Amino acid sequence: MFAFRLILASLRGLQTNLMRSLLATLGVIIGVCAVVSAMSILAGAEREIGKRFESMGADQIMIVSGSSGRGHRQARVNALTPEDADTIRDQCPLIRNTAAEFTSAAQIKYLQRNTNAAVLATTDAYKKINDYDVAFGRFISREDNRAARKVCVLGHKIANKLFGEVTPIGFRVKIKGQGFTVIGVMEKKGFLGFREVDSQVMVPLETGMKRLFGVRFVTMITAQATGQEKLEAAIQQVKRTLRGEHKIRAGTDDDFSIFTQEQAKERVADVTKIFEVVLYSIAGISLLVGGIGIMNIMLVSVTERTREIGVRIAVGARRIDIAAQFLIEAAVISMIGGVLGVVVGVAFADLLEKITRVLKTFTPPSAIVYALVMAGCVGIVSGLYPALRASRLNPVEALRYE
Amino acid sequence: MLISVRQLARVYQMGEHVVRALAGVDLDIQAGEFISIVGASGSGKSTLMHLLGCLDRATSGTYELDGRPVMAMSDRELALVRNKHIGFVFQTFNLINRTSALDNVGIPLFYGRQARVREKAMASLERVGLANRYKHKPSEMSGGERQRVAIARAIVNNPTVIFADEPTGNLDTRTGEQILEIFHDLHQSGVTIVMVTHEMSVAAQARRLVHMTDGLIDADREVTTELRRELVQAGVLGATRVQNEQHLETEGTPS
């Protein structure tokens, strides 16, 4: 009850100096706003990255050319062939399926409409491994690949861009100037890993490598293990098989590297950690500045109310009552700043998302709690010295103060 | 005996100078007395009042309030004594300007952690005849009204003794008399009143007059008709009156 009345009294004190109180909160508002928006951006990014990793599949093994074993890449970066994918699938009991792919960009044209798109040359296994199917028509078949047929499957978005509402099965498009027949349109998917698949064009691996781009090596082989718990053993099998296939002698580095969803996650987590530290440092500094602002205002307030403090002591306030009054005032300023800061911070993060259209933000409830607790702590810490000074005033001198 | 003081001294260190504001005072005040402490400025009367009011600690000597040794009390105990047993009235009123009269009167109750603050504060305002002005802020009141609010604040906890430091010093004579009238009423109802003033005409309203010079009491007399006559003859009492009234005529009626 007494504490409640004390809070009421401090609120009234702040109200009489509304403009100054607002200015005092400004530092905290900015600080908390920085904390909240920083946390929102980070949490949003983490969630977004998390989603993409989920779409990658936890049982997948990605194999790319070049060694990353000792921090340097080998000269011979092109090492993986379509045959490697077949060998891995056939010789590793713990691998259920593999899909080799070659990716590049090319111009794709239908009548007068043309656009630049990512071209993915792959095999029929791609669909199964990624759990990504057609909405209309059919996907690339084994037969298409063997015969290197000039057929293509369009991503959801690019189909829309070139053909609008029309279902384009059987229509002919030109990729890099060569005619291709559209055999399917994929379902809406968004992202697979970090690739936006809705905008890509898929062609048979053989067709892409030989007829479109003239290459001998693939960009990546995706291998699907028989189970997530056997991932480590599966990786070892793949390694052994590929080393044998590539005739790598014992003691020399692999000419390929393998990574999984888990490893990629860790690598990204390392990067976000750095961002986290930087963003929190900035937020922490602005909160510190806010705290100094509050301390300044509180010291002015104590000096200004010296006589009042004298009167309060004269009518029976204990030193701790005086200290509590000023401490609560500082905490209230800070908490009000904290609440306003959260509101502004959430709005700011939202605005950022709308303006950039790239950043996805998300304010976790824990961020709000954290920001408010931080604000309260800043208020109490910065109010401590002024409160102590007020409580130590000599009442006789305070009553004489002009 | 309500107040009993022996060889009370207060020494200040002002840089290299040692100032003996109070040089060893003996004083006894009984419950229900109305006593004035007079003296020139620097005579030590305010210092004595601050010590008696438990706002300051003496350098040496003894002080018993209602039989309890004040010198041995902790800060916390002193705060409690000020809250429950002592009321202060100041020359400059010392009200908190941003809150209403009622809230000002309620402050001692607040620090005394008491219930029914509004009710008690209202009753106190009624005693000084300001119940109808309870909502007003001090800045919306005249000097006399402000001092009445201050008195209401001083008596709200039913203290045993009220210390008044030049309570009429910032008021015109007529308003000052109204304030003194309230002190008389309080005295009638049994409250002990200790009033510090440098105006003999005000001091003579009390029943006992203590005169101080250079930190010591040099006269302690009952205020009798005889003493009043003496003061008039000495030109102290009458002269002040006349002076004040002339002052009023030239200045017009103050609010």
XYZ file of C-alpha atoms in Angstrom:
657
model
C 0.000 0.000 0.000
C 2.778 2.397 0.983
C 4.770 1.438 -2.098
C 1.706 1.991 -4.246
C 1.203 5.467 -2.797
C 4.875 6.181 -3.333
C 4.537 5.263 -7.011
C 1.486 7.518 -7.297
C 3.436 10.348 -5.690
C 6.331 9.908 -8.124
C 3.954 9.836 -11.072
C 2.522 13.137 -9.905
C 6.015 14.518 -9.563
C 6.794 13.550 -13.131
C 3.539 14.955 -14.397
C 4.363 18.463 -13.158
C 7.517 18.429 -15.230
C 6.030 16.626 -18.187
C 8.283 18.068 -20.887
C 11.429 17.350 -18.932
C 10.249 13.868 -18.015
C 9.576 13.138 -21.671
C 13.011 14.361 -22.642
C 14.483 12.149 -19.955
C 12.664 9.137 -21.373
C 13.849 9.894 -24.899
C 17.233 8.277 -24.383
C 15.626 5.126 -23.042
C 13.059 5.108 -25.840
C 15.823 5.184 -28.420
C 17.850 2.585 -26.536
C 14.968 0.166 -26.094
C 13.832 0.791 -29.672
C 17.326 -0.189 -30.802
C 17.274 -3.339 -28.655
C 13.827 -4.399 -29.839
C 14.364 -3.707 -33.525
C 17.795 -5.353 -33.444
C 16.296 -8.421 -31.804
C 13.395 -8.433 -34.276
C 15.702 -8.297 -37.259
C 17.899 -11.048 -35.869
C 15.024 -13.277 -34.819
C 13.333 -12.707 -38.183
C 16.493 -13.560 -40.086
C 17.105 -16.627 -37.944
C 13.560 -17.813 -38.464
C 13.800 -17.264 -42.189
C 17.125 -19.087 -42.426
C 15.714 -21.834 -40.228
C 12.782 -22.271 -42.602
C 15.132 -22.661 -45.558
C 17.183 -25.239 -43.739
C 14.018 -27.143 -42.930
C 13.202 -27.185 -46.652
C 16.633 -28.688 -47.309
C 15.810 -31.876 -45.464
C 17.792 -33.162 -42.537
C 18.671 -36.431 -44.311
C 20.420 -34.750 -47.240
C 24.121 -34.705 -47.949
C 25.418 -32.023 -50.273
C 28.575 -32.824 -52.217
C 30.396 -30.056 -54.076
C 33.730 -29.888 -55.901
C 36.895 -28.740 -54.201
C 38.350 -29.401 -50.791
C 37.659 -27.228 -47.794
C 39.681 -29.544 -45.579
C 42.581 -27.309 -44.588
C 41.248 -23.886 -45.303
C 42.486 -23.775 -48.904
C 40.783 -24.963 -52.034
C 42.528 -27.252 -54.419
C 43.356 -26.187 -57.927
C 41.221 -28.852 -59.521
C 37.805 -27.611 -58.460
C 35.833 -29.374 -61.124
C 35.787 -32.984 -60.059
C 32.222 -34.226 -59.852
C 30.602 -35.975 -62.776
C 27.096 -37.325 -63.344
C 28.587 -40.781 -63.104
C 29.749 -40.050 -59.541
C 26.125 -39.573 -58.585
C 25.215 -42.973 -60.025
C 28.168 -44.659 -58.349
C 27.283 -43.210 -54.948
C 23.686 -44.317 -55.331
C 24.676 -47.840 -56.430
C 27.605 -48.513 -54.106
C 26.611 -46.836 -50.808
C 24.020 -48.957 -48.993
C 23.174 -46.050 -46.700
C 22.327 -43.751 -49.610
C 18.821 -44.089 -50.920
C 19.041 -41.763 -53.899
C 21.221 -39.136 -55.543
C 20.600 -36.212 -57.859
C 23.351 -34.450 -59.759
C 22.755 -30.920 -60.899
C 24.367 -28.227 -62.945
C 23.162 -24.701 -62.452
C 23.683 -21.638 -64.595
C 21.723 -18.686 -65.857
C 20.309 -18.216 -69.337
C 17.855 -16.181 -71.275
C 14.479 -17.766 -71.770
C 12.052 -16.499 -74.347
C 8.451 -17.083 -75.371
C 7.282 -15.048 -78.347
C 8.144 -11.457 -77.450
C 8.462 -12.099 -73.738
C 11.892 -12.851 -72.489
C 13.572 -12.990 -69.122
C 16.732 -14.132 -67.439
C 16.322 -17.206 -65.342
C 18.293 -19.711 -63.336
C 18.550 -22.946 -65.283
C 18.816 -26.159 -63.336
C 19.911 -29.229 -65.225
C 19.083 -32.306 -63.189
C 17.624 -35.804 -63.200
C 14.294 -37.316 -62.211
C 15.656 -37.986 -58.692
C 15.616 -34.255 -57.924
C 11.838 -34.308 -57.539
C 11.853 -37.175 -55.061
C 14.776 -36.051 -52.955
C 13.399 -32.553 -52.509
C 9.766 -33.582 -52.224
C 8.981 -31.054 -54.942
C 6.410 -32.032 -57.552
C 4.699 -30.698 -60.644
C 1.355 -28.928 -60.553
C 0.653 -29.622 -64.227
C 2.174 -31.979 -66.752
C 5.103 -34.164 -65.725
C 8.645 -33.871 -64.403
C 11.855 -34.770 -66.251
C 11.992 -38.550 -66.768
C 14.909 -40.954 -66.995
C 14.115 -41.307 -70.711
C 14.332 -37.492 -71.260
C 17.763 -37.570 -69.694
C 19.101 -40.544 -71.580
C 17.999 -39.120 -74.928
C 19.026 -35.570 -73.941
C 15.626 -34.339 -75.045
C 14.981 -30.645 -75.417
C 12.190 -30.460 -72.863
C 11.826 -28.223 -69.839
C 9.801 -27.843 -66.657
C 8.987 -24.315 -65.468
C 8.928 -23.009 -61.933
C 5.616 -21.624 -60.746
C 6.630 -17.987 -60.949
C 8.399 -18.040 -64.302
C 5.505 -19.917 -65.901
C 3.241 -17.146 -64.744
C 5.609 -14.516 -66.028
C 5.842 -15.980 -69.496
C 2.368 -17.398 -69.980
C 0.095 -15.703 -67.459
C -3.011 -17.760 -66.739
C -2.453 -20.157 -69.629
C -1.190 -23.656 -68.824
C 1.793 -23.900 -71.161
C 2.134 -27.677 -71.549
C 3.268 -28.433 -75.119
C 4.251 -24.828 -75.834
C 7.733 -24.108 -77.130
C 10.127 -21.697 -75.468
C 13.668 -20.717 -76.394
C 16.460 -21.199 -73.884
C 19.771 -19.650 -75.006
C 18.235 -19.518 -78.429
C 17.400 -23.253 -78.606
C 13.857 -24.517 -78.803
C 12.484 -26.484 -75.796
C 9.067 -28.040 -75.262
C 7.385 -27.306 -71.925
C 6.369 -30.597 -70.325
C 5.409 -29.433 -66.846
C 4.873 -26.594 -64.404
C 6.009 -27.019 -60.811
C 3.935 -26.395 -57.721
C 4.462 -23.282 -55.644
C 7.374 -23.880 -53.275
C 9.269 -20.701 -52.476
C 12.691 -21.756 -51.338
C 14.600 -25.006 -51.424
C 17.678 -24.408 -49.376
C 18.798 -20.970 -50.432
C 17.552 -21.238 -53.970
C 14.269 -19.675 -55.002
C 12.970 -22.544 -57.115
C 9.756 -20.875 -58.288
C 11.788 -18.755 -60.691
C 13.972 -21.479 -62.143
C 13.736 -23.527 -65.310
C 14.564 -27.223 -65.160
C 15.992 -29.230 -68.040
C 17.346 -32.812 -68.205
C 20.924 -33.042 -66.911
C 22.366 -34.413 -70.164
C 20.569 -31.805 -72.255
C 21.764 -28.982 -70.027
C 25.378 -30.101 -69.808
C 25.941 -31.124 -73.410
C 23.526 -29.129 -75.541
C 23.053 -25.929 -73.555
C 26.250 -25.197 -71.623
C 28.851 -27.649 -72.928
C 30.319 -28.746 -69.604
C 31.603 -32.043 -68.248
C 31.266 -31.489 -64.528
C 28.263 -30.950 -62.288
C 27.892 -28.211 -59.687
C 26.568 -30.347 -56.916
C 25.363 -33.823 -56.042
C 22.600 -34.145 -53.492
C 22.493 -37.530 -51.783
C 19.651 -38.680 -49.612
C 20.568 -40.975 -46.720
C 18.314 -43.825 -45.645
C 17.756 -42.129 -42.304
C 18.782 -39.071 -40.394
C 20.385 -41.124 -37.631
C 22.667 -42.839 -40.165
C 23.867 -39.573 -41.641
C 27.413 -39.758 -40.247
C 27.941 -43.320 -41.465
C 26.445 -42.407 -44.846
C 28.898 -39.509 -45.177
C 31.802 -41.878 -44.515
C 30.523 -44.252 -47.196
C 30.201 -41.437 -49.716
C 33.714 -40.239 -48.889
C 35.244 -43.654 -49.307
C 33.404 -44.291 -52.559
C 34.326 -40.940 -54.082
C 37.977 -41.189 -53.012
C 38.151 -44.606 -54.660
C 36.376 -43.375 -57.740
C 38.636 -40.298 -58.037
C 41.743 -42.396 -57.239
C 42.876 -40.182 -54.382
C 45.902 -41.579 -52.545
C 45.923 -41.925 -48.766
C 47.287 -38.810 -47.094
C 46.083 -36.369 -49.743
C 43.030 -34.156 -49.465
C 39.641 -34.888 -50.927
C 38.837 -33.076 -54.160
C 35.285 -32.555 -52.974
C 33.567 -31.345 -49.813
C 30.516 -32.614 -48.065
C 28.145 -30.656 -45.926
C 24.814 -31.283 -44.293
C 21.932 -29.144 -43.163
C 23.322 -29.286 -39.633
C 26.757 -28.017 -40.637
C 25.327 -25.271 -42.777
C 23.180 -24.227 -39.837
C 26.217 -24.025 -37.596
C 28.098 -21.940 -40.094
C 25.204 -19.508 -40.394
C 24.835 -19.440 -36.609
C 28.451 -18.318 -36.365
C 27.714 -15.430 -38.680
C 24.538 -14.408 -36.839
C 26.493 -14.503 -33.563
C 28.757 -11.782 -34.888
C 25.767 -9.706 -35.942
C 24.210 -10.306 -32.572
C 27.250 -8.987 -30.722
C 27.458 -5.900 -32.934
C 23.746 -5.095 -32.717
C 23.617 -5.645 -28.963
C 26.664 -3.463 -28.423
C 24.995 -0.632 -30.302
C 21.767 -1.151 -28.364
C 23.693 -1.335 -25.095
C 25.509 1.919 -25.776
C 22.286 3.755 -26.554
C 20.745 2.417 -23.337
C 23.800 3.597 -21.426
C 23.362 7.054 -22.923
C 19.689 6.914 -21.943
C 20.702 6.046 -18.389
C 23.092 8.979 -18.208
C 20.247 11.216 -19.403
C 18.018 9.993 -16.608
C 20.731 10.463 -14.017
C 21.266 14.004 -15.212
C 17.585 14.862 -15.017
C 17.260 13.240 -11.597
C 20.189 15.225 -10.234
C 18.585 18.433 -11.466
C 15.319 17.344 -9.921
C 16.948 16.646 -6.545
C 18.622 20.047 -6.499
C 15.436 21.762 -7.515
C 13.426 20.034 -4.827
C 15.932 20.453 -2.012
C 13.437 22.402 0.109
C 10.723 19.872 -0.536
C 13.066 17.125 0.624
C 13.788 19.169 3.775
C 10.062 19.471 4.457
C 9.491 15.773 3.925
C 12.275 14.900 6.350
C 10.909 17.432 8.861
C 7.461 15.835 8.870
C 8.879 12.374 9.435
C 10.118 10.887 6.162
C 12.921 8.440 6.758
C 16.029 8.622 4.611
C 14.980 5.421 2.894
C 11.574 6.950 2.049
C 13.293 9.857 0.303
C 15.654 7.535 -1.568
C 12.744 5.307 -2.577
C 10.785 8.252 -3.947
C 13.563 9.320 -6.302
C 14.496 5.778 -7.198
C 10.913 5.012 -8.142
C 10.754 8.210 -10.172
C 13.835 7.159 -12.123
C 12.454 3.652 -12.596
C 9.076 5.007 -13.727
C 10.731 7.339 -16.268
C 12.733 4.420 -17.524
C 9.822 1.989 -17.638
C 7.659 4.475 -19.526
C 10.584 4.920 -21.894
C 10.821 1.142 -22.102
C 7.165 0.662 -23.031
C 7.279 3.462 -25.604
C 10.570 2.080 -26.890
C 9.026 -1.363 -27.407
C 6.129 0.155 -29.348
C 8.428 2.284 -31.486
C 10.857 -0.618 -31.917
C 8.193 -3.032 -33.142
C 6.829 -0.373 -35.495
C 10.331 0.399 -36.720
C 11.078 -3.265 -37.432
C 7.787 -3.490 -39.295
C 8.611 -0.419 -41.333
C 12.027 -1.833 -42.151
C 10.411 -4.999 -43.451
C 8.017 -3.017 -45.640
C 10.679 -0.679 -47.002
C 13.404 -3.217 -47.746
C 11.067 -6.053 -48.791
C 13.993 -8.378 -48.126
C 14.281 -8.310 -44.358
C 11.804 -10.470 -42.546
C 11.408 -9.324 -38.939
C 9.829 -11.046 -36.007
C 9.621 -9.721 -32.444
C 9.838 -12.599 -29.981
C 7.974 -11.995 -26.693
C 11.236 -12.657 -24.878
C 12.711 -9.594 -26.618
C 9.980 -7.399 -25.157
C 10.457 -8.801 -21.672
C 14.216 -8.449 -22.023
C 13.931 -4.841 -23.199
C 11.591 -3.889 -20.351
C 13.797 -5.532 -17.732
C 16.810 -3.755 -19.224
C 14.955 -0.442 -19.100
C 13.979 -1.005 -15.472
C 17.570 -1.847 -14.559
C 18.870 1.221 -16.372
C 16.385 3.367 -14.442
C 17.300 1.927 -11.078
C 21.040 2.088 -11.682
C 20.926 5.650 -12.977
C 18.536 6.732 -10.207
C 20.683 5.272 -7.449
C 23.162 8.104 -7.101
C 20.602 10.954 -7.238
C 18.375 9.090 -4.764
C 21.264 8.576 -2.388
C 22.168 12.234 -2.630
C 18.606 13.271 -1.863
C 18.373 10.978 1.138
C 21.612 12.297 2.598
C 20.572 15.947 2.581
C 20.814 17.758 5.883
C 17.224 18.812 6.674
C 18.218 22.096 8.340
C 20.254 23.166 5.317
C 17.661 21.829 2.909
C 14.931 23.904 4.555
C 17.057 27.034 4.202
C 17.885 26.320 0.535
C 16.820 29.054 -1.874
C 8.494 17.498 31.999
C 8.008 17.403 28.245
C 11.318 18.923 27.206
C 14.396 18.963 29.365
C 17.686 20.276 28.035
C 21.005 20.550 29.874
C 24.155 22.246 28.589
C 23.015 21.799 25.018
C 25.634 23.025 22.547
C 25.921 23.083 18.788
C 29.239 23.880 17.183
C 29.752 24.330 13.442
C 33.020 24.090 11.672
C 32.995 26.741 8.944
C 36.271 26.287 7.148
C 38.874 27.289 9.707
C 36.380 29.032 11.979
C 34.543 27.319 14.768
C 31.072 28.792 15.234
C 29.376 28.148 18.573
C 25.768 28.609 17.504
C 24.553 27.272 20.808
C 26.888 27.576 23.763
C 25.379 25.391 26.461
C 21.694 25.970 27.117
C 19.547 24.740 30.013
C 15.809 24.751 29.390
C 12.739 22.983 30.704
C 9.372 23.099 28.982
C 6.275 21.543 30.488
C 3.518 19.940 28.526
C 0.847 22.500 27.577
C 3.108 25.547 27.645
C 3.071 28.326 25.058
C 6.589 29.636 24.894
C 8.380 32.152 22.695
C 12.065 32.207 21.991
C 13.231 35.662 20.961
C 16.551 37.100 20.028
C 18.430 38.894 17.297
C 19.437 36.955 14.233
C 22.474 34.834 15.027
C 21.454 34.545 18.679
C 21.010 30.808 18.316
C 17.226 30.659 18.568
C 16.751 28.819 15.272
C 19.565 26.407 16.123
C 17.862 25.678 19.431
C 14.560 25.082 17.677
C 16.135 22.696 15.159
C 17.709 20.732 17.999
C 14.485 20.635 20.001
C 12.618 19.628 16.828
C 14.974 16.676 16.278
C 16.044 18.039 12.885
C 19.638 18.429 13.970
C 21.961 16.736 16.438
C 23.616 18.630 19.276
C 27.391 18.621 19.597
C 27.161 18.088 23.366
C 24.726 18.207 26.265
C 21.587 16.224 27.000
C 18.062 16.419 25.659
C 15.133 14.464 27.008
C 11.831 14.565 25.165
C 8.978 13.099 27.161
C 11.554 11.290 29.291
C 13.374 9.733 26.347
C 17.006 10.611 25.615
C 17.036 12.137 22.142
C 20.826 12.177 21.822
C 20.926 8.382 21.734
C 18.262 7.979 19.050
C 19.018 6.647 15.575
C 18.039 8.539 12.417
C 15.086 6.235 12.048
C 13.871 6.864 15.588
C 14.264 10.617 15.117
C 12.156 10.420 11.967
C 9.495 8.588 13.922
C 9.561 11.195 16.718
C 9.244 14.023 14.181
C 6.371 12.219 12.544
C 4.354 11.322 15.656
C 5.226 13.882 18.324
C 6.366 17.040 16.556
C 4.766 19.485 14.155
C 6.613 22.225 12.281
C 5.360 25.570 11.031
C 7.809 27.637 8.974
C 8.073 31.284 8.028
C 7.907 30.483 4.306
C 5.137 27.871 4.771
C 7.144 25.224 2.912
C 4.207 23.630 1.182
C 4.626 21.479 -1.904
C 3.223 23.648 -4.663
C 2.243 21.030 -7.193
C -0.208 19.230 -4.925
C -3.470 20.294 -3.305
C -3.929 21.580 0.235
C -5.396 18.224 1.211
C -2.413 16.318 -0.142
C -0.005 18.653 1.622
C -1.754 18.078 4.933
C -1.684 14.340 4.326
C 2.114 14.078 3.908
C 2.899 13.292 7.588
C 0.167 10.627 7.565
C 1.720 9.173 4.426
C 5.131 8.809 6.037
C 3.479 7.491 9.197
C 2.003 4.691 7.017
C -1.463 5.594 8.260
C -4.820 4.626 6.877
C -7.730 6.969 6.114
C -5.401 9.752 5.037
C -8.048 11.855 3.288
C -10.422 11.754 6.202
C -7.825 12.766 8.762
C -6.319 15.446 6.548
C -9.797 16.862 5.950
C -10.506 16.986 9.690
C -7.247 18.838 10.180
C -8.116 21.375 7.479
C -11.448 21.890 9.202
C -9.658 22.784 12.417
C -7.932 25.709 10.673
C -11.109 26.695 8.831
C -9.974 25.754 5.325
C -12.096 22.679 4.618
C -13.720 24.391 1.634
C -10.349 25.085 0.002
C -9.017 21.533 0.181
C -8.708 21.158 -3.579
C -6.722 24.324 -4.141
C -3.016 24.341 -4.691
C -0.827 26.564 -2.487
C -0.154 28.835 -5.469
C -3.877 29.622 -5.603
C -3.997 30.696 -1.951
C -3.128 33.807 0.030
C -0.240 33.844 2.489
C -2.550 33.499 5.476
C -4.310 30.529 3.886
C -1.030 28.887 3.082
C 0.138 29.228 6.650
C -3.146 27.727 7.842
C -2.577 24.748 5.528
C 0.917 24.448 7.019
C -0.580 24.462 10.521
C -3.097 21.839 9.483
C -0.160 19.724 8.269
C 1.647 20.277 11.586
C -1.317 19.141 13.703
C -2.601 16.299 11.521
C -0.812 13.643 13.569
C -1.935 15.192 16.887
C 1.605 16.022 17.987
C 2.529 16.836 21.568
C 4.541 19.882 20.556
C 4.490 22.345 17.681
C 7.577 24.283 16.699
C 6.866 27.484 14.829
C 9.733 29.366 13.203
C 8.687 33.008 12.594
C 5.167 31.863 11.647
C 3.978 35.444 11.032
C 7.195 36.687 9.458
C 5.850 36.663 5.882
C 2.352 37.896 6.778
C 0.829 41.297 7.365
C -0.151 42.170 10.923
C -3.823 41.353 10.608
C -3.241 37.971 8.999
C -0.457 37.343 11.499
C -2.921 37.912 14.292
C -5.323 35.380 12.790
C -2.522 32.836 12.711
C -1.622 33.585 16.327
C -5.303 33.135 17.154
C -5.098 29.602 15.808
C -2.042 28.964 17.967
C -3.990 30.202 20.985
C -6.820 27.809 20.180
C -4.392 24.932 19.798
C -2.771 25.889 23.072
C -6.204 25.916 24.723
C -6.768 22.381 23.496
C -3.591 21.267 25.216
C -0.901 21.396 22.536
C 2.536 22.623 23.584
C 3.752 25.459 21.379
C 7.307 26.675 20.969
C 7.523 29.764 18.783
C 10.700 31.374 17.535
C 10.463 35.008 16.524
C 12.395 38.242 16.525
C 9.260 40.375 16.860
C 8.583 41.240 20.460
C 4.909 41.968 19.741
C 4.483 38.430 18.483
C 6.579 36.903 21.234
C 4.541 38.665 23.887
C 1.485 36.660 22.822
C 2.982 33.589 24.458
C 2.791 32.791 28.165
C 6.515 32.518 28.612
C 9.311 34.411 26.968
C 12.864 33.165 26.551
C 15.443 35.655 25.301
C 18.670 34.546 23.691
C 21.925 36.326 22.959
C 25.085 34.804 21.497
C 23.956 31.213 21.851
C 22.864 31.538 25.468
C 19.597 32.196 27.274
C 19.875 35.547 29.063
C 16.260 35.932 30.178
C 13.407 33.511 30.855
C 10.250 35.134 32.146
C 6.565 34.544 32.415
C 4.558 36.940 30.230
C 2.557 38.911 32.774
C 0.685 42.177 32.489
C 3.638 43.676 34.275
C 6.083 42.441 31.665
C 3.834 43.740 28.895
C 3.772 47.158 30.531
C 7.544 47.077 30.817
C 7.876 46.255 27.167
C 5.568 49.083 26.152
C 7.535 51.475 28.318
C 10.765 50.267 26.765
C 9.168 51.126 23.456
C 9.513 47.560 22.183
C 5.923 46.398 22.170
C 3.988 49.548 21.248
C 6.524 50.769 18.765
C 6.350 47.626 16.647
C 2.564 47.807 16.581
C 2.450 51.379 15.428
C 5.131 50.756 12.876
C 3.250 47.854 11.395
C 0.004 49.780 11.186
C 1.657 52.714 9.440
C 3.236 50.293 7.027
C -0.190 48.888 6.216
C -1.713 52.296 5.502
C 0.943 53.223 2.968
C 0.931 49.857 1.252
C -2.837 49.477 1.061
C -4.701 46.385 2.169
C -2.718 43.308 1.300
C -4.467 40.202 0.122
